[in-house]
């Protein structure tokens, strides 16, 4: 609920029922792992603290919420970078659609992806210390989609330990 309220307040969005009502990958200790990195959906991520909401315009036209585990929240609170090993960020994304109840509001439509970043500086040394996972309907995206993860983060966010998301106070 804290995530919903923060998203609504930060983005001026009407998102009642987002986390409960969206058909999205269920987290489990046995979820399939991503190719290349071996990252899986972390157990309990839907209850993690909101780091920041985001809107993506064309071509994706998505609403996004980035949540983080305790190590992530603590690192942001200390303004500590690079992020420590054990940091995990999860981005949930939905297609944007107009609200049926409030014409100027945007609400989540169909779920698109759940994306995961895991910090392990030894295991993922070749990719800035980060492993990546992209999941569609609870299943890992193909290897070609995972090959683009680090290149995009390296090109655009290398000065912030390869993380795009800034903490929303």
Coordinates of C-alpha atoms in Angstrom, one line a residue:
X1 CA 0.0 0.0 0.0
X2 CA 2.9 2.4 0.8
X3 CA 4.1 1.8 -2.8
X4 CA 0.7 2.7 -4.3
X5 CA 0.4 5.9 -2.2
X6 CA 3.9 7.0 -3.1
X7 CA 3.3 6.3 -6.8
X8 CA 0.0 8.2 -6.8
X9 CA 1.5 11.1 -4.9
X10 CA 4.7 11.4 -6.9
X11 CA 3.2 11.0 -10.3
X12 CA -0.3 12.4 -9.8
X13 CA -1.6 9.0 -10.9
X14 CA -4.7 7.1 -10.0
X15 CA -3.4 3.6 -9.4
X16 CA -5.9 2.0 -7.1
X17 CA -5.4 -1.7 -7.0
X18 CA -2.2 -1.7 -9.1
X19 CA -0.2 -4.3 -7.2
X20 CA -3.2 -6.5 -6.3
X21 CA -4.9 -6.3 -9.7
X22 CA -2.2 -6.6 -12.3
X23 CA -1.5 -10.1 -13.7
X24 CA 2.2 -10.2 -13.1
X25 CA 4.9 -12.7 -12.5
X26 CA 4.5 -14.3 -9.1
X27 CA 7.7 -14.3 -7.0
X28 CA 9.1 -17.6 -5.8
X29 CA 12.4 -19.1 -4.8
X30 CA 12.1 -21.4 -7.8
X31 CA 11.4 -18.8 -10.5
X32 CA 13.3 -19.3 -13.8
X33 CA 16.7 -17.6 -14.2
X34 CA 17.6 -15.1 -16.9
X35 CA 20.0 -16.2 -19.6
X36 CA 23.6 -14.8 -19.4
X37 CA 23.3 -13.5 -15.8
X38 CA 21.3 -16.2 -14.0
X39 CA 19.1 -13.6 -12.2
X40 CA 15.7 -14.7 -11.1
X41 CA 12.7 -12.8 -9.6
X42 CA 13.5 -12.2 -5.9
X43 CA 11.1 -13.6 -3.4
X44 CA 8.9 -11.0 -1.8
X45 CA 9.8 -8.1 -4.1
X46 CA 6.2 -6.9 -4.4
X47 CA 6.4 -5.9 -0.7
X48 CA 9.7 -3.9 -1.1
X49 CA 9.9 -0.2 -0.6
X50 CA 9.3 2.2 -3.5
X51 CA 12.5 3.8 -4.7
X52 CA 10.9 5.9 -7.5
X53 CA 8.0 6.0 -10.0
X54 CA 8.6 6.8 -13.6
X55 CA 6.8 7.5 -16.9
X56 CA 8.1 6.3 -20.2
X57 CA 6.8 8.1 -23.3
X58 CA 7.0 6.8 -26.8
X59 CA 7.8 4.3 -28.0
X60 CA 7.1 2.2 -24.8
X61 CA 4.3 4.4 -23.3
X62 CA 4.7 2.8 -19.8
X63 CA 4.1 3.5 -16.1
X64 CA 6.9 2.1 -14.0
X65 CA 7.7 1.6 -10.4
X66 CA 11.2 0.8 -9.1
X67 CA 11.4 -1.0 -5.7
X68 CA 14.4 -2.0 -3.8
X69 CA 15.5 -4.4 -1.0
X70 CA 16.8 -3.2 2.3
X71 CA 20.4 -2.9 1.0
X72 CA 19.1 -0.7 -1.8
X73 CA 17.1 1.6 0.5
X74 CA 20.0 1.9 3.0
X75 CA 22.4 2.8 0.2
X76 CA 20.1 5.5 -1.1
X77 CA 19.5 6.8 2.4
X78 CA 23.3 7.2 2.9
X79 CA 23.7 8.5 -0.6
X80 CA 26.3 5.8 -1.0
X81 CA 27.8 4.8 -4.3
X82 CA 28.9 2.5 -5.6
X83 CA 26.0 0.5 -4.4
X84 CA 27.1 -2.4 -2.1
X85 CA 26.9 -6.0 -3.0
X86 CA 23.5 -7.4 -2.2
X87 CA 21.7 -4.4 -3.7
X88 CA 18.6 -5.5 -5.7
X89 CA 16.4 -3.2 -7.8
X90 CA 13.2 -4.4 -9.4
X91 CA 11.3 -2.3 -12.1
X92 CA 7.7 -3.2 -12.7
X93 CA 6.2 -1.8 -15.9
X94 CA 2.7 -1.5 -17.3
X95 CA 1.2 0.0 -20.5
X96 CA -0.3 3.5 -19.7
X97 CA -4.0 3.9 -20.3
X98 CA -6.5 6.7 -19.5
X99 CA -8.6 6.2 -16.4
X100 CA -12.3 5.4 -17.0
X101 CA -13.2 7.3 -13.8
X102 CA -11.0 10.4 -14.2
X103 CA -10.3 11.6 -17.7
X104 CA -7.0 13.4 -16.9
X105 CA -5.5 10.5 -15.0
X106 CA -3.4 7.7 -16.3
X107 CA -3.7 4.2 -14.9
X108 CA -1.8 0.9 -15.4
X109 CA -3.0 -1.3 -18.3
X110 CA -1.4 -4.6 -19.3
X111 CA 1.8 -5.6 -17.5
X112 CA 4.8 -5.5 -19.8
X113 CA 7.9 -6.5 -17.9
X114 CA 9.6 -7.0 -14.5
X115 CA 13.3 -6.1 -14.7
X116 CA 15.8 -7.0 -12.0
X117 CA 19.3 -5.7 -11.3
X118 CA 21.5 -7.5 -8.7
X119 CA 24.8 -6.2 -7.4
X120 CA 27.5 -8.8 -7.0
X121 CA 30.9 -7.2 -7.8
X122 CA 32.7 -10.5 -8.1
X123 CA 30.1 -12.6 -10.0
X124 CA 29.3 -9.8 -12.4
X125 CA 32.7 -8.0 -12.6
X126 CA 32.5 -7.9 -16.4
X127 CA 29.3 -5.9 -16.3
X128 CA 30.1 -3.2 -13.7
X129 CA 29.2 -5.6 -10.8
X130 CA 25.6 -5.9 -12.0
X131 CA 23.5 -8.9 -13.1
X132 CA 20.3 -8.3 -15.1
X133 CA 17.0 -10.1 -15.5
X134 CA 14.1 -9.2 -17.7
X135 CA 10.9 -11.2 -17.3
X136 CA 7.7 -11.2 -19.3
X137 CA 4.7 -13.1 -17.8
X138 CA 7.1 -14.6 -15.2
X139 CA 9.4 -16.1 -17.8
X140 CA 12.9 -14.7 -18.7
X141 CA 13.1 -12.8 -21.9
X142 CA 15.4 -14.3 -24.6
X143 CA 19.2 -14.0 -24.6
X144 CA 19.2 -11.2 -27.3
X145 CA 17.1 -8.9 -25.0
X146 CA 19.5 -9.5 -22.1
X147 CA 22.5 -8.7 -24.2
X148 CA 21.3 -5.1 -24.4
X149 CA 21.0 -4.5 -20.6
X150 CA 24.5 -3.6 -19.7
X151 CA 25.3 -1.8 -22.9
X152 CA 22.4 0.6 -22.3
X153 CA 23.3 1.1 -18.6
X154 CA 26.9 1.6 -19.4
X155 CA 26.2 4.2 -22.1
X156 CA 23.7 6.2 -20.0
X157 CA 24.3 5.7 -16.3
X158 CA 28.0 4.8 -15.8
X159 CA 28.4 7.9 -13.6
X160 CA 25.7 6.6 -11.2
X161 CA 27.1 3.0 -10.7
X162 CA 25.1 2.0 -13.9
X163 CA 21.7 2.7 -12.2
X164 CA 19.2 5.1 -13.8
X165 CA 16.9 5.4 -10.9
X166 CA 17.2 8.3 -8.4
X167 CA 15.5 8.1 -5.0
X168 CA 12.2 9.9 -4.9
X169 CA 12.0 11.6 -1.4

